[in-house]
Short mmCIF file of C-alpha atoms in Angstrom, two decimals:
data_model
loop_
_atom_site.label_atom_id
_atom_site.label_comp_id
_atom_site.label_asym_id
_atom_site.label_seq_id
_atom_site.Cartn_x
_atom_site.Cartn_y
_atom_site.Cartn_z
CA MET A 22 -35.52 -16.46 -48.26
CA GLU A 23 -36.37 -14.17 -45.32
CA SER A 24 -38.24 -16.82 -43.35
CA ASP A 25 -35.01 -18.93 -43.27
CA ASP A 26 -33.43 -16.23 -41.09
CA PRO A 27 -34.33 -17.02 -37.45
CA ASP A 28 -34.22 -13.30 -36.59
CA TRP A 29 -36.74 -12.46 -39.32
CA VAL A 30 -39.62 -12.61 -36.81
CA PHE A 31 -38.06 -9.68 -34.95
CA ARG A 32 -37.95 -7.42 -38.00
CA ALA A 33 -40.46 -4.59 -38.35
CA ASP A 34 -41.70 -5.95 -41.69
CA CYS A 35 -42.43 -9.46 -40.42
CA PRO A 36 -46.06 -10.27 -41.31
CA SER A 37 -46.62 -11.84 -37.89
CA ARG A 38 -46.44 -8.48 -36.09
CA PRO A 39 -49.88 -7.11 -36.98
CA ILE A 40 -51.40 -10.54 -36.41
CA LEU A 41 -49.85 -10.79 -32.94
CA ASP A 42 -51.00 -7.26 -32.23
CA GLN A 43 -54.55 -8.25 -33.15
CA ILE A 44 -54.83 -11.54 -31.30
CA ALA A 45 -52.96 -10.32 -28.21
CA ASP A 46 -55.31 -7.35 -27.78
CA LYS A 47 -57.34 -7.68 -24.57
CA TRP A 48 -60.68 -7.05 -26.28
CA SER A 49 -59.95 -9.54 -29.07
CA LEU A 50 -59.11 -12.25 -26.56
CA MET A 51 -62.18 -11.48 -24.49
CA ILE A 52 -64.46 -11.39 -27.55
CA MET A 53 -63.18 -14.78 -28.67
CA ALA A 54 -63.76 -16.15 -25.16
CA VAL A 55 -67.35 -14.86 -25.19
CA LEU A 56 -67.87 -16.47 -28.59
CA ALA A 57 -67.61 -19.99 -27.20
CA GLU A 58 -71.07 -20.07 -28.73
CA PRO A 59 -72.56 -17.80 -31.41
CA ARG A 60 -73.82 -14.48 -30.03
CA ARG A 61 -75.43 -11.29 -31.20
CA PHE A 62 -73.66 -7.93 -30.95
CA ASN A 63 -75.62 -6.64 -27.94
CA GLU A 64 -75.15 -9.91 -26.10
CA ILE A 65 -71.37 -9.65 -26.61
CA LYS A 66 -71.45 -6.03 -25.44
CA ARG A 67 -73.40 -6.93 -22.29
CA ARG A 68 -70.93 -9.70 -21.43
CA LEU A 69 -67.86 -7.44 -21.86
CA GLU A 70 -68.21 -4.84 -19.14
CA GLY A 71 -66.41 -1.64 -20.07
CA VAL A 72 -66.20 -2.10 -23.84
CA THR A 73 -67.66 0.72 -25.89
CA GLN A 74 -69.81 0.11 -28.94
CA ARG A 75 -67.12 1.69 -31.15
CA VAL A 76 -64.28 -0.46 -29.76
CA LEU A 77 -66.39 -3.62 -29.96
CA THR A 78 -67.34 -2.87 -33.57
CA GLN A 79 -63.71 -2.21 -34.54
CA ASN A 80 -62.49 -5.41 -32.90
CA LEU A 81 -65.24 -7.54 -34.42
CA ARG A 82 -64.38 -6.18 -37.87
CA ARG A 83 -60.66 -6.88 -37.39
CA LEU A 84 -61.33 -10.39 -36.12
CA GLU A 85 -63.63 -11.03 -39.08
CA ARG A 86 -61.04 -9.61 -41.50
CA ASN A 87 -58.38 -11.91 -40.02
CA GLY A 88 -60.66 -14.92 -40.39
CA MET A 89 -61.06 -15.56 -36.65
CA ILE A 90 -64.81 -14.95 -36.51
CA GLU A 91 -67.64 -14.80 -38.97
CA ARG A 92 -70.61 -12.47 -39.12
CA ARG A 93 -73.98 -13.85 -40.18
CA VAL A 94 -77.03 -11.73 -40.97
CA LEU A 95 -80.12 -13.33 -39.45
CA PRO A 96 -83.42 -13.34 -41.33
CA THR A 97 -85.29 -11.60 -38.52
CA SER A 98 -87.25 -8.39 -38.26
CA PRO A 99 -85.47 -6.17 -37.50
CA VAL A 100 -82.46 -7.75 -39.13
CA GLY A 101 -80.08 -9.24 -36.58
CA VAL A 102 -76.40 -10.12 -36.79
CA GLU A 103 -74.74 -13.05 -35.10
CA TYR A 104 -71.02 -13.62 -34.61
CA SER A 105 -69.32 -16.99 -34.22
CA MET A 106 -65.85 -18.48 -34.24
CA THR A 107 -64.37 -19.89 -37.44
CA PRO A 108 -62.24 -23.04 -37.45
CA LEU A 109 -59.17 -20.76 -37.54
CA GLY A 110 -60.42 -18.86 -34.50
CA GLU A 111 -61.25 -22.13 -32.74
CA SER A 112 -57.65 -23.23 -33.25
CA LEU A 113 -56.65 -20.40 -30.86
CA ARG A 114 -58.89 -21.70 -28.07
CA GLU A 115 -56.32 -24.09 -26.56
CA PRO A 116 -53.32 -21.71 -26.57
CA PHE A 117 -55.58 -18.90 -25.36
CA SER A 118 -56.86 -21.04 -22.49
CA HIS A 119 -53.28 -21.65 -21.33
CA LEU A 120 -52.56 -17.92 -21.35
CA TYR A 121 -55.82 -17.17 -19.56
CA ASP A 122 -55.21 -19.84 -16.91
CA TRP A 123 -51.67 -18.54 -16.33
CA THR A 124 -53.00 -14.99 -15.95
CA VAL A 125 -55.66 -15.98 -13.42
CA THR A 126 -53.23 -18.16 -11.47
CA HIS A 127 -50.60 -15.40 -11.19
CA ALA A 128 -52.81 -12.29 -10.96
CA ASP A 129 -52.43 -11.86 -7.17
CA GLU A 130 -48.64 -12.27 -7.32
CA ILE A 131 -48.33 -9.82 -10.20
CA THR A 132 -50.55 -7.28 -8.42
CA ALA A 133 -48.41 -7.59 -5.26
CA ARG A 134 -45.22 -7.10 -7.29
CA GLN A 135 -46.70 -4.05 -9.03
CA GLN A 136 -47.61 -2.53 -5.65
CA ALA A 137 -44.13 -3.24 -4.27
CA TYR A 138 -42.52 -1.69 -7.36
CA ASP A 139 -44.75 1.40 -7.17
CA ALA A 140 -43.92 1.84 -3.44
CA ARG A 141 -40.16 1.96 -4.08
CA PRO A 142 -38.44 5.32 -3.82
CA PRO A 143 -37.67 6.91 -7.19
CA ALA A 144 -34.39 5.81 -8.75
CA GLY A 145 -31.70 8.37 -9.13
#
């Protein structure tokens, strides 16, 4: 069985690759953070400075397809749509919060290292 091979996760055909690609995407992570409570599309867009309508729509569809969020049509006039986390998506909240906290804690150090790297003379 392929999953008995510890190196299977590094193979191109491992089913975890597209899932990791999806959940590690910056917009996906930010969308899931914004969905700590159910929100409408335009409210999500307003909260995520810099996201385009097209990119937000694509990411919401992928997250819904992967079972991380759900889309609910509201009985309003005009018809509204609300997005919320599923139990599967909620199960990512704790690991995501660790990654987010690490990123915030180390952002200044990483930025300083990037600037030092970029200031080095070209190799060669």
